[in-house]
Short mmCIF file of C-alpha atoms in Angstrom, two decimals:
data_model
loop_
_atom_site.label_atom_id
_atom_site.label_comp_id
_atom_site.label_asym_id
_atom_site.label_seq_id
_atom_site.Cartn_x
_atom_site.Cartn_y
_atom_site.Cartn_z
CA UNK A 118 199.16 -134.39 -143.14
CA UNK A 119 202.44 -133.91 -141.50
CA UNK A 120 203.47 -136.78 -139.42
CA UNK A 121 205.79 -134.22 -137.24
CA UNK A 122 203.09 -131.87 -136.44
CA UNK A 123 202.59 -128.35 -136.85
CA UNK A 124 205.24 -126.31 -137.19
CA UNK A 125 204.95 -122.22 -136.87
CA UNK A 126 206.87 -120.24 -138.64
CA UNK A 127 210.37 -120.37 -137.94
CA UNK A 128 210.18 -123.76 -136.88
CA UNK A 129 208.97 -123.60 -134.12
CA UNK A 130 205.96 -126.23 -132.57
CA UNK A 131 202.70 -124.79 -131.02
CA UNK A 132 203.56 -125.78 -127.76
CA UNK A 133 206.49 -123.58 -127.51
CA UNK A 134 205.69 -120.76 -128.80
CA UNK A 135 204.42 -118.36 -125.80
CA UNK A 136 202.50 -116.08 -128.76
CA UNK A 137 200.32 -119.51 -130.07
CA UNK A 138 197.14 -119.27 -129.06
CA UNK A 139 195.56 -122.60 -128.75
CA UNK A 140 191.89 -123.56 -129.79
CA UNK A 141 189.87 -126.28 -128.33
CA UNK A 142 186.74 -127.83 -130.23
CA UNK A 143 183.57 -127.97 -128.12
CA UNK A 144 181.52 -131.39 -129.39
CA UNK A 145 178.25 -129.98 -127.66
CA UNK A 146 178.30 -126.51 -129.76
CA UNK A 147 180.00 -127.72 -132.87
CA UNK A 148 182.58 -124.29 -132.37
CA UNK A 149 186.52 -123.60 -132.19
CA UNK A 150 186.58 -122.48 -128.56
CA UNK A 151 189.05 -119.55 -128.47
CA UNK A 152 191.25 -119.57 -125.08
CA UNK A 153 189.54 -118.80 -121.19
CA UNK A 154 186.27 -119.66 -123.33
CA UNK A 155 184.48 -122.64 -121.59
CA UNK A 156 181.55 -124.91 -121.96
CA UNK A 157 178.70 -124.70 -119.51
CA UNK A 158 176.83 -127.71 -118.71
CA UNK A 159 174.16 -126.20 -116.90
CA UNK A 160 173.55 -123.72 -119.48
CA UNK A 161 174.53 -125.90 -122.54
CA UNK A 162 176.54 -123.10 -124.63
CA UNK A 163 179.98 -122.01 -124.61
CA UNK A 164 180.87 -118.63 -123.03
CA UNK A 165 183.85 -116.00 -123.54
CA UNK A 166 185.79 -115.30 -120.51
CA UNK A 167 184.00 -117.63 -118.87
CA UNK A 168 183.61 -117.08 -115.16
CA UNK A 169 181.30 -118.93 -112.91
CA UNK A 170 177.41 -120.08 -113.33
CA UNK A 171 175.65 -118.47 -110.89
CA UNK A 172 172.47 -120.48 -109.24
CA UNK A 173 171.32 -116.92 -107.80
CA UNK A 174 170.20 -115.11 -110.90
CA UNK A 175 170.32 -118.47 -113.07
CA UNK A 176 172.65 -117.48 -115.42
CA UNK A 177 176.64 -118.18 -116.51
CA UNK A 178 178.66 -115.00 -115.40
CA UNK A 179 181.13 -113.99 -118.72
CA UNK A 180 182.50 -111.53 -120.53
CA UNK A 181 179.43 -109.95 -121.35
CA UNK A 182 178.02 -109.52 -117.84
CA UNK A 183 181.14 -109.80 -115.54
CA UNK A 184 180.87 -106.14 -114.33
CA UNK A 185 177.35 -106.17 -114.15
CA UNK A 186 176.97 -109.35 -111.62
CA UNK A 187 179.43 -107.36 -109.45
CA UNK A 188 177.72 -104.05 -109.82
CA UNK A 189 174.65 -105.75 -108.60
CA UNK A 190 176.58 -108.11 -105.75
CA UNK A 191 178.08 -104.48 -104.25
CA UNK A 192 174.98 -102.16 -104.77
CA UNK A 193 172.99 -105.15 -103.21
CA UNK A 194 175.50 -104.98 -100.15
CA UNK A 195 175.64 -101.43 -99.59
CA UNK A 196 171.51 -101.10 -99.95
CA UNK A 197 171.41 -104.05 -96.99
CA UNK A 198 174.04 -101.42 -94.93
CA UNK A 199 172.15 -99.04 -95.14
CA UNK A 200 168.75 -100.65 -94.26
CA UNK A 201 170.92 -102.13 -91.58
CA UNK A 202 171.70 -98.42 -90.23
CA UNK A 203 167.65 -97.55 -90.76
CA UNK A 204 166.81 -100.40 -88.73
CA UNK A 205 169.43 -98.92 -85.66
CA UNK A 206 168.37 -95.73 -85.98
CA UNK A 207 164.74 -96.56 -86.09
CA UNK A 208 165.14 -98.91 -82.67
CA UNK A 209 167.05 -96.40 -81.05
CA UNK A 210 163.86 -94.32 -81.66
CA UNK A 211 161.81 -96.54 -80.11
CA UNK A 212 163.79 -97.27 -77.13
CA UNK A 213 164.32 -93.61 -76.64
CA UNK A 214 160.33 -93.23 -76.96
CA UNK A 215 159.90 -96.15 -74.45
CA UNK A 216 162.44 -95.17 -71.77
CA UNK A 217 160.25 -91.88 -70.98
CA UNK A 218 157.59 -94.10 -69.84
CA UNK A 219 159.24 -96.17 -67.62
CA UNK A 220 159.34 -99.06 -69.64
CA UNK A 221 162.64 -100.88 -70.32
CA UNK A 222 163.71 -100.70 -74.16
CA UNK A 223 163.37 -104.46 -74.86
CA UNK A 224 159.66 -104.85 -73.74
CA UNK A 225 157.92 -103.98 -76.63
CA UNK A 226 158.15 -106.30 -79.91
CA UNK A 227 159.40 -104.07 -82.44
CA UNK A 228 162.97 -103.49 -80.98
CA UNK A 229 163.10 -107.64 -80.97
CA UNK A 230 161.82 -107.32 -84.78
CA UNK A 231 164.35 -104.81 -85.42
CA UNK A 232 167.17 -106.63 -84.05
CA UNK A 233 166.41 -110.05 -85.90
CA UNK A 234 166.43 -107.72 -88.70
CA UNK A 235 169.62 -105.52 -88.50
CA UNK A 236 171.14 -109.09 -87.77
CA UNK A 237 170.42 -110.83 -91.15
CA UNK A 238 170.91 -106.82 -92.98
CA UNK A 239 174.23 -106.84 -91.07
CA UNK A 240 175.17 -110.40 -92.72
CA UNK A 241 173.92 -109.47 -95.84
CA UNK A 242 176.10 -106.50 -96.45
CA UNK A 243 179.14 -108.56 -95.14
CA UNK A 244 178.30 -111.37 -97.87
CA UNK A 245 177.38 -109.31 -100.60
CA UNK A 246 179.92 -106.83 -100.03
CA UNK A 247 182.51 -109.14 -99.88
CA UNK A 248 182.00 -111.00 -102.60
CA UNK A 249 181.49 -107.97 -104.63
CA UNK A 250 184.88 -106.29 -104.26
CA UNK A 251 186.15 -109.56 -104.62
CA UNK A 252 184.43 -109.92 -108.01
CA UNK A 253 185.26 -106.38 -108.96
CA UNK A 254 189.09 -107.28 -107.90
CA UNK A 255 188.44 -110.04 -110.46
CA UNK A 256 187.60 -107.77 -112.94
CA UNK A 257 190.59 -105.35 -112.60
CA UNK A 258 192.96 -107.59 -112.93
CA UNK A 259 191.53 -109.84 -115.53
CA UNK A 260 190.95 -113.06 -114.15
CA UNK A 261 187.98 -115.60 -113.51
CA UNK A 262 186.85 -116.84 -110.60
CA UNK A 263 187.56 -120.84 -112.92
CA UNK A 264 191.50 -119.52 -113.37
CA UNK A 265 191.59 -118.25 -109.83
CA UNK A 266 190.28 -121.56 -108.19
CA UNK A 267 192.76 -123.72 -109.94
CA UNK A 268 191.78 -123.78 -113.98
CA UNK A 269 194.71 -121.53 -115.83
CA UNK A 270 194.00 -120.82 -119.59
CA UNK A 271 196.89 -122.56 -121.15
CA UNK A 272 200.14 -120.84 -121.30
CA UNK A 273 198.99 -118.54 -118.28
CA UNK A 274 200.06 -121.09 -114.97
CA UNK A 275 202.09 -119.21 -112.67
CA UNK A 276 205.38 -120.13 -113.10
CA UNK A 277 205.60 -120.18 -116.87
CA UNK A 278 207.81 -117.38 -117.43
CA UNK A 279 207.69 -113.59 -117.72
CA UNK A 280 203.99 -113.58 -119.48
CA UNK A 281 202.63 -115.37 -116.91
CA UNK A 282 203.95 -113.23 -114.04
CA UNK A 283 202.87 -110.41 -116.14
CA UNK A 284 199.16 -111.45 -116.16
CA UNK A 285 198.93 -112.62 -112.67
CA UNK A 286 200.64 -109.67 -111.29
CA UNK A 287 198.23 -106.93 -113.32
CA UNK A 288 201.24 -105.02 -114.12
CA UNK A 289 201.92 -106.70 -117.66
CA UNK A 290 202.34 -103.81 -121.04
CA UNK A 291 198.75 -104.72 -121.85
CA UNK A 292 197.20 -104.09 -118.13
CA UNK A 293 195.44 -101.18 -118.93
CA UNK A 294 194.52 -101.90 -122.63
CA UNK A 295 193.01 -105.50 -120.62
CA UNK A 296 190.77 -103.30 -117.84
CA UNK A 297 189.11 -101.23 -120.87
CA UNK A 298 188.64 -104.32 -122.30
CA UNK A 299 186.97 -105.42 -119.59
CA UNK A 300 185.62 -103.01 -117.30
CA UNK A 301 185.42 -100.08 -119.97
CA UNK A 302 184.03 -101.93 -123.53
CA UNK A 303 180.07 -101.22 -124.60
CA UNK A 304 177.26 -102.72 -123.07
CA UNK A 305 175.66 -105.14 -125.67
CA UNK A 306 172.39 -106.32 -124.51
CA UNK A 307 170.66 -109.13 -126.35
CA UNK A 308 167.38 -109.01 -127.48
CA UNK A 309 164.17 -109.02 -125.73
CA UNK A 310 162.18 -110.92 -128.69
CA UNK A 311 165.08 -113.90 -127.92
#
């Protein structure tokens, strides 16, 4: 063992080397973690690129299905829009239907029904929608929802230099090699016999 540490080549120590790469050992899995790889607890394996467990669809959000949780969180948002615009159109029709009676609009059930309705669709889209381009935001520009809330991968804190302004701003030499990396690589699904 060397009682001064490791030294890279050139003399330099990992620490201050800005191309190091630094490993952490996970004592759950038994693995080398490689960087912005975490452990989850509430799954109970390490994930690449972790982002976020998600309590929704009971699963950790990763590398492997980053894209496809915010697929899901903006088609979910736009189908509650446009439900949200059936529901109008539909109690328009009704009050239009019941004004040539005599009635007033609000007298009959289903426009109350509607309304409660295009009220929580209305939210719905708002929520999903939101957090959807938010997530897809995420994903262009290559960071987690754990690095954005406070957790940096080592090396990466704002304020570290040139490479860390580089990542943070999206506008780095590797920007576009890092969204077909991301947004662009193979779907791998795992088995169904699992």
């Amino acid at each position: 063992e060397d009682p001064e540490g490791p030294l890279l080549q050139g003399g330099m120590t990992p620490e201050f080397c800005p191309e190091a790469q630094t490993f952490r050992y996970c004592t759950t899995c038994n693995i080398w973690r490689p960087p912005r790889a975490s452990h989850c607890s509430e799954c109970g394996y390490c994930m690449a690129r972790f982002d976020h467990h998600c309590g929704v669809v009971a699963t950790c959000i990763a590398q492997l299905n980053h894209r496809c949780f915010a697929f899901m969180l903006v088609s979910g948002g736009a189908a509650c829009a446009v439900y949200a615009a059936a529901a109008i159109v539909r109690a328009s029709q009704v009050c239009d239907a019941s004004l040539g009676l005599g009635k007033t609009c609000w007298s009959g059930w289903e426009v109350w029904v509607l309304v409660a309705f295009t009220f929580w669709l209305v939210y719905g889209a708002a929520a999903l929608l939101g957090f959807g381009v938010l997530q897809a935001w995420f994903l262009c520009r290559d960071i987690t929802t754990k690095e954005r809330l406070g957790k940096k991968p080592p090396g990466l804190e704002p304020g570290l230099g040139k490479r860390a302004a580089e990542h943070w701003s999206g506008r780095g030499s590797g920007a576009t090699t890092t969204y077909n990396d991301v947004c662009c690589a193979p779907l791998r699904f795992r088995p169904w016999y699992d």
